Coordinates of C-alpha atoms and ligand atoms in Angstrom, one line a residue:
X1 CA -0.4 -0.1 0.0
X2 CA 1.4 3.4 -0.8
X3 CA 1.6 5.9 1.6
X4 CA -1.2 8.1 -0.1
X5 CA -3.7 5.0 0.4
X6 CA -2.8 4.4 3.9
X7 CA -3.5 8.2 4.6
X8 CA -6.9 8.3 3.4
X9 CA -7.8 5.0 5.9
X10 CA -6.9 7.0 8.9
X11 CA -8.9 9.6 7.3
X12 CA -11.6 6.9 7.0
X13 CA -14.5 7.0 9.2
X14 CA -17.4 5.1 7.1
X15 CA -18.0 1.8 9.4
X16 CA -18.4 -0.4 5.8
X17 CA -15.0 0.7 4.9
X18 CA -13.6 0.8 8.2
X19 CA -15.1 -2.7 8.6
X20 CA -14.1 -4.3 4.9
X21 CA -10.5 -3.3 5.9
X22 CA -10.3 -4.9 9.0
X23 CA -11.3 -8.0 7.5
X24 CA -8.1 -7.7 4.8
X25 CA -6.5 -7.4 7.9
X26 CA -7.7 -10.6 9.7
X27 CA -6.6 -12.4 6.6
X28 CA -3.2 -11.1 6.0
X29 CA -2.1 -12.3 9.9
X30 CA -3.7 -15.8 9.3
X31 CA -2.2 -16.6 5.4
X32 CA 1.2 -14.9 6.7
X33 CA 0.6 -16.1 11.0
X34 CA -1.6 -18.2 11.5
X35 CA -5.4 -18.6 12.8
X36 CA -3.8 -18.8 16.4
X37 CA -3.4 -15.7 18.9
X38 CA -0.4 -16.3 21.0
X39 CA -0.5 -15.7 25.2
X40 CA 2.5 -13.2 27.3
X41 CA 1.2 -13.4 31.1
X42 CA 2.0 -9.6 32.5
X43 CA 4.3 -8.8 35.1
X44 CA 4.6 -5.2 35.9
X45 CA 7.3 -6.5 38.3
X46 CA 8.3 -3.3 39.9
X47 CA 6.4 0.4 39.2
X48 CA 9.8 2.1 40.0
X49 CA 11.0 4.3 37.7
X50 CA 14.0 6.7 37.1
X51 CA 12.4 8.2 33.8
X52 CA 9.4 11.9 33.4
X53 CA 7.8 10.4 30.5
X54 CA 5.3 13.1 30.4
X55 CA 2.6 11.2 29.4
X56 CA 2.6 8.4 31.9
X57 CA 1.4 8.0 34.9
X58 CA 4.0 6.2 36.4
X59 CA 6.6 8.5 36.1
X60 CA 9.2 9.3 38.3
X61 CA 8.0 12.6 39.0
X62 CA 4.4 11.5 39.9
X63 CA 4.3 12.3 44.4
X64 CA 0.3 10.6 44.0
X65 CA 1.4 7.2 44.2
X66 CA 3.0 4.8 46.5
X67 CA 5.9 3.2 44.9
X68 CA 6.4 -1.1 45.2
X69 CA 8.8 -3.9 44.1
X70 CA 7.6 -7.7 43.7
X71 CA 10.1 -9.7 45.3
X72 CA 12.0 -12.1 42.8
X73 CA 9.9 -15.5 44.8
X74 CA 6.1 -13.3 43.5
X75 CA 7.5 -13.1 40.6
X76 CA 8.8 -16.5 40.4
X77 CA 5.3 -17.7 42.0
X78 CA 3.1 -15.2 39.0
X79 CA 5.4 -17.1 36.0
X80 CA 4.5 -20.3 37.9
X81 CA 0.7 -19.9 37.6
X82 CA 1.6 -18.6 34.4
X83 CA 3.0 -21.7 33.2
X84 CA 0.4 -23.7 34.7
X85 CA -2.4 -21.6 33.3
X86 CA -0.6 -22.7 29.9
X87 CA 0.5 -19.6 29.1
X88 CA 3.1 -20.0 26.3
X89 CA 5.2 -17.1 27.8
X90 CA 5.9 -14.2 30.1
X91 CA 6.5 -11.3 30.5
X92 CA 8.2 -8.3 33.0
X93 CA 7.9 -5.1 32.9
X94 CA 8.3 -2.3 34.6
X95 CA 9.6 1.6 34.8
X96 CA 13.3 1.7 33.7
X97 CA 16.3 1.4 36.6
X98 CA 19.6 1.2 35.6
X99 CA 22.9 0.1 37.7
X100 CA 24.9 -3.8 38.6
X101 CA 22.2 -4.7 41.2
X102 CA 19.1 -4.4 39.6
X103 CA 20.9 -6.0 36.2
X104 CA 21.7 -8.7 38.9
X105 CA 18.2 -9.3 40.1
X106 CA 16.4 -8.8 36.4
X107 CA 19.2 -12.0 35.3
X108 CA 18.5 -14.6 38.7
X109 CA 14.7 -13.9 38.3
X110 CA 15.0 -14.8 35.0
X111 CA 17.5 -18.4 35.8
X112 CA 14.6 -19.1 37.7
X113 CA 12.0 -18.7 35.3
X114 CA 13.9 -20.9 32.8
X115 CA 14.7 -23.6 36.1
X116 CA 10.9 -23.9 36.9
X117 CA 9.7 -24.4 33.5
X118 CA 12.2 -26.5 32.4
X119 CA 13.0 -24.1 30.0
X120 CA 9.7 -24.7 28.4
X121 CA 8.1 -21.0 29.3
X122 CA 8.8 -18.0 26.0
X123 CA 10.4 -14.6 28.3
X124 CA 10.2 -11.2 26.7
X125 CA 11.8 -8.3 28.8
X126 CA 10.0 -4.2 28.7
X127 CA 12.3 -2.8 31.1
X128 CA 13.5 0.3 28.9
X129 CA 17.5 1.7 28.0
X130 CA 19.4 -0.5 29.7
X131 CA 23.8 -0.5 28.6
X132 CA 24.1 -3.9 25.3
X133 CA 26.5 -5.0 28.6
X134 CA 23.4 -5.7 30.6
X135 CA 20.7 -6.6 27.2
X136 CA 23.3 -9.3 26.4
X137 CA 23.9 -10.7 30.3
X138 CA 20.1 -11.1 30.0
X139 CA 19.6 -12.6 27.2
X140 CA 22.8 -15.1 28.0
X141 CA 20.7 -15.8 31.3
X142 CA 17.6 -16.5 28.7
X143 CA 15.5 -13.8 27.9
X144 CA 14.9 -13.7 23.8
X145 CA 11.9 -11.3 22.8
X146 CA 12.6 -7.2 23.8
X147 CA 9.9 -4.7 23.5
X148 CA 11.2 -1.3 23.6
X149 CA 8.9 0.7 22.4
X150 CA 10.9 4.0 20.1
X151 CA 6.9 5.5 21.0
X152 CA 7.0 8.1 17.7
X153 CA 9.7 7.5 15.0
X154 CA 9.6 11.8 14.7
X155 CA 12.4 12.9 16.1
X156 CA 11.0 16.4 17.4
X157 CA 7.8 15.6 19.1
X158 CA 9.6 12.6 20.6
X159 CA 11.5 15.8 22.2
X160 CA 8.5 17.4 22.9
X161 CA 6.7 14.7 24.5
X162 CA 9.8 13.8 27.2
X163 CA 12.4 15.9 29.7
X164 CA 15.1 17.7 28.1
X165 CA 17.5 14.6 29.0
X166 CA 15.8 11.5 27.9
X167 CA 16.8 11.2 23.5
X168 CA 15.4 9.8 20.6
X169 CA 19.3 9.0 19.0
X170 CA 19.1 7.0 22.3
X171 CA 16.5 5.1 22.1
X172 CA 17.0 3.7 18.9
X173 CA 20.5 3.0 19.7
X174 CA 19.2 0.8 22.6
X175 CA 16.6 -1.1 19.6
X176 CA 19.2 -1.5 16.9
X177 CA 21.6 -3.4 19.9
X178 CA 18.8 -5.8 20.9
X179 CA 18.8 -7.2 17.3
X180 CA 22.6 -7.5 17.5
X181 CA 22.6 -9.2 19.9
X182 CA 19.0 -11.9 18.3
X183 CA 16.9 -10.3 21.1
X184 CA 12.9 -10.7 18.8
X185 CA 12.7 -7.1 18.9
X186 CA 9.3 -5.0 19.5
X187 CA 8.7 -1.5 19.5
X188 CA 5.3 0.3 19.3
X189 CA 4.6 3.7 19.0
X190 CA 1.8 6.1 21.3
X191 CA -1.2 6.4 19.0
X192 CA -3.6 9.8 18.8
X193 CA -0.5 12.3 20.5
X194 CA -0.9 15.8 21.0
X195 CA 1.0 17.2 17.7
X196 CA 0.8 13.8 15.7
X197 CA -0.4 13.8 12.0
X198 CA -1.7 11.3 10.4
X199 CA 1.9 11.5 8.0
X200 CA 3.4 11.3 11.4
X201 CA 1.0 8.1 12.2
X202 CA 1.6 6.4 8.5
X203 CA 6.0 7.2 9.7
X204 CA 5.7 4.6 11.8
X205 CA 5.0 1.8 10.5
X206 CA 8.0 2.8 8.0
X207 CA 9.8 3.0 10.5
X208 CA 9.5 -0.7 11.9
X209 CA 9.9 -1.5 8.6
X210 CA 13.4 0.2 8.1
X211 CA 14.0 -0.9 11.5
X212 CA 13.3 -4.6 10.7
X213 CA 11.4 -5.9 13.4
X214 CA 9.5 -8.6 14.6
X215 CA 7.0 -7.3 17.1
X216 CA 4.4 -5.0 16.8
X217 CA 3.0 -3.4 20.5
X218 CA 0.9 0.3 20.2
X219 CA -1.6 1.5 21.0
X220 CA -4.3 4.6 21.5
X221 CA -2.5 7.0 23.6
X222 CA -5.2 7.9 27.1
X223 CA -3.8 11.4 29.7
X224 CA -3.1 10.2 33.0
X225 CA -4.7 13.2 35.4
X226 CA -1.1 13.3 37.1
X227 CA 1.3 13.2 33.7
X228 CA 1.8 16.8 32.6
X229 CA 0.4 15.4 28.3
X230 CA -2.8 15.3 29.8
X231 CA -2.5 19.5 30.3
X232 CA -1.0 19.7 26.7
X233 CA -1.6 23.2 26.5
X234 CA 0.5 23.4 29.5
X235 CA 3.8 22.0 27.3
X236 CA 2.7 21.9 24.0
X237 CA 1.3 25.7 24.0
X238 CA 2.9 28.1 26.4
X239 CA 1.2 30.7 24.9
X240 CA -2.1 30.9 28.0
X241 CA -5.7 30.8 26.4
X242 CA -4.7 27.5 25.2
X243 CA -7.6 24.8 25.7
X244 CA -8.4 21.6 25.4
X245 CA -11.1 22.4 24.3
X246 CA -10.7 24.4 21.7
X247 CA -7.2 23.5 19.8
X248 CA -6.0 25.7 17.4
X249 CA -5.6 24.4 14.0
X250 CA -2.4 22.3 12.6
X251 CA -2.4 20.1 16.0
X252 CA -4.5 17.3 14.8
X253 CA -5.6 14.8 18.2
X254 CA -4.3 17.8 20.8
X255 CA -8.6 17.6 21.9
X256 CA -8.8 13.8 23.9
X257 CA -11.8 11.8 21.4
X258 CA -12.1 8.3 22.8
X259 CA -14.1 7.1 20.0
X260 CA -10.9 9.0 17.7
X261 CA -8.3 7.1 19.0
X262 CA -10.1 4.1 19.2
X263 CA -10.3 4.2 14.9
X264 CA -7.7 5.0 14.6
X265 CA -5.3 2.5 16.8
X266 CA -7.2 -0.3 14.7
X267 CA -6.4 1.1 11.5
X268 CA -3.2 1.4 12.5
X269 CA -3.2 -2.4 13.3
X270 CA -4.5 -3.2 10.2
X271 CA -2.3 -1.2 8.4
X272 CA 0.3 -2.7 10.2
X273 CA -0.4 -6.2 9.5
X274 CA -0.8 -5.5 6.0
X275 CA 2.8 -3.1 5.3
X276 CA 4.6 -5.7 7.1
X277 CA 2.5 -8.9 7.2
X278 CA 4.5 -11.6 9.5
X279 CA 5.6 -9.6 12.1
X280 CA 3.9 -10.1 15.6
X281 CA 0.7 -7.6 16.6
X282 CA -0.7 -7.4 20.1
X283 CA -3.6 -6.4 20.1
X284 CA -3.9 -3.0 23.3
X285 CA -4.7 -3.0 26.1
X286 CA -4.8 0.7 26.3
X287 CA -7.8 -0.6 23.3
X288 CA -9.7 -2.2 25.8
X289 CA -9.6 0.5 28.2
X290 CA -11.5 2.4 25.3
X291 CA -13.6 -0.5 24.0
X292 CA -15.4 -3.2 26.7
X293 CA -14.3 -5.5 23.6
X294 CA -11.3 -3.3 21.8
X295 CA -8.7 -5.8 22.7
X296 CA -10.9 -8.5 20.4
X297 CA -11.2 -5.4 17.7
X298 CA -7.8 -5.7 17.4
X299 CA -7.7 -9.5 16.8
X300 CA -9.8 -8.6 14.2
X301 CA -8.1 -6.2 12.6
X302 CA -4.4 -8.2 12.3
X303 CA -3.3 -8.6 16.3
X304 CA -2.2 -12.4 16.9
X305 CA -0.8 -11.3 20.4
X306 CA -3.2 -11.1 23.9
X307 CA -1.0 -9.9 26.9
X308 CA -3.4 -10.8 30.3
X309 CA -2.4 -9.5 33.0
X310 CA -1.1 -11.3 36.0
X311 CA 0.1 -8.9 38.3
X312 CA -0.9 -9.7 41.5
X313 CA -3.5 -8.2 42.6
X314 CA -2.8 -5.9 45.2
X315 CA -0.2 -4.0 43.0
X316 CA -2.5 -3.1 40.0
X317 CA -3.7 -0.3 40.7
X318 CA 0.1 1.0 41.7
X319 CA 0.5 0.7 38.2
X320 CA -1.8 3.4 35.8
X321 CA -0.1 4.6 33.2
X322 CA -3.1 5.9 31.9
X323 CA -6.4 6.3 33.0
X324 CA -9.1 3.2 33.2
X325 CA -6.5 1.1 32.5
X326 CA -9.0 -2.5 32.5
X327 CA -9.1 -5.3 35.7
X328 CA -7.7 -3.3 37.9
X329 CA -10.0 -5.8 41.0
X330 CA -9.7 -9.6 38.2
X331 CA -7.1 -11.6 39.3
X332 CA -5.1 -13.8 37.2
X333 CA -7.1 -17.5 36.8
X334 CA -10.7 -15.0 36.1
X335 CA -9.2 -13.2 33.7
X336 CA -7.7 -16.3 31.9
X337 CA -10.9 -17.4 31.6
X338 CA -12.1 -15.1 30.4
X339 CA -10.0 -14.4 28.2
X340 CA -10.2 -17.6 26.6
X341 CA -13.5 -16.9 25.8
X342 CA -13.5 -13.4 24.2
X343 CA -10.6 -15.1 22.1
X344 CA -13.1 -17.8 20.8
X345 CA -16.0 -15.5 20.0
X346 CA -13.7 -13.8 17.5
X347 CA -13.1 -17.2 15.0
X348 CA -9.2 -17.5 16.8
X349 CA -8.2 -19.9 18.5
X350 CA -5.6 -19.6 22.2
X351 CA -2.0 -20.9 21.7
X352 CA -1.3 -22.7 24.7
X353 CA 1.6 -23.9 26.3
X354 CA 3.4 -22.0 21.9
X355 CA 5.8 -19.1 22.1
X356 CA 4.3 -18.3 18.5
X357 CA 7.4 -16.8 17.6
X358 CA 7.3 -13.9 15.1
X359 CA 7.4 -15.6 11.7
X360 CA 9.6 -12.1 10.4
X361 CA 12.4 -13.5 13.1
X362 CA 12.5 -16.9 11.9
X363 CA 12.1 -16.5 8.4
X364 CA 12.8 -12.7 7.7
X365 CA 11.2 -10.2 5.8
X366 CA 11.4 -11.5 2.9
X367 CA 10.1 -15.3 3.1
X368 CA 6.9 -14.4 3.5
X369 CA 5.2 -17.8 4.1
X370 CA 2.2 -18.5 4.4
X371 CA 1.1 -20.3 8.6
Ligands
LIG401 N1 -1.5 6.6 26.9 C1 -0.9 5.3 26.7 N2 0.2 4.5 26.5 C2 0.2 4.9 27.0 N3 2.2 4.2 27.7 C3 2.5 5.4 28.8 N4 1.6 6.3 28.7 C4 0.7 6.3 28.1 C5 -0.7 6.6 28.6 N5 -0.8 7.9 29.1 C6 2.6 3.2 27.1 C7 3.9 3.9 26.4 C8 5.2 2.8 27.1 C9 4.7 1.9 27.8 C10 4.7 0.9 28.4 O1 3.5 2.7 28.2 O2 4.3 3.7 25.6 O3 6.3 2.4 26.3
LIG402 FE1 8.7 5.4 33.0 FE2 8.4 4.0 31.4 FE3 6.4 5.7 32.7 FE4 8.9 6.7 31.2 S1 7.1 4.9 30.0 S2 8.1 7.8 32.6 S3 10.4 4.9 31.3 S4 7.2 3.4 33.5

């Protein structure tokens, strides 16, 4: 699909037209990654974060939040639960922390997860920017996938939504280091950021292609009351008098509109599937925060991965990246039964006990064999 056609789809609002696009994307997913939807049980092991991204609810600078860090035993208990629920993989996610002690802590947890499952549990890390040496150590310990969203591929927009000491260039270097080390590498963006244009979004898809990315995780941007981007007029429009209800022209997405965000999230999922074909793509939880059936709709628009939250319930309210994050009070088991039903309702089959690796990683981008 040409850039012009993608731009057109990002403006399309006719439900029948959109339905046609989503059906094509689902058929493309079935052809290149199969009918199955694979699970990655998500363990949010700590909300401690040394960064201060302007959009994020657990940013280090948010004082309205009690910080927690799970113990290795708690993390391993969670991982064992995931294994017993027949989830093929887990994702360890946390705010960003660095340093030797932390590197060792994660290394040992990864080894522990491998040991408790005879090496059968797939391990994805989502622990932010680290040195290449740390990435290598975690890889040797048994982690084989890494998620690091670029957040937006537009360097100037990146700078606007992050404090001055966050660097687009360094983040990109991290992504490239992960690939070099041998991780299945995932990235993604937030959709509908203040100041983000339709063209930026299409360029994000070309960025995934250029960087030869194996896995995509992207979802709508959802404001969080404790994050400055939710009061974006302060940040992007220093002149007084610009209100969120009255966005200046040229700042599309300036006014938060949940329905628009959902549509854009689904269209981006479909366009990315149709363009990249054999990557793994997650049906984002942020879609679910906007629409009760958001993740199912993500699958029907071309996604093939689900990340059920298996973090202990007592910690969930403290890991609110954005407002309205779902499943704050549901325990892991209830969640998994519901999910099985929801996935089957889309016509897809849950892929239990399988890693469900990205065919893009296994075969490369030019080998588009059918699943
Ligand atoms: N809305 C949507 N996604 C968010 N993230 C952080 N804050 C928000 C928000 N307000 C996403 C970022 C990050 C991932 C872990 O969560 O893309 O990479
Ligand atoms: Fe920290 Fe990640 Fe939130 Fe940024 S997005 S503040 S790195 S948890």
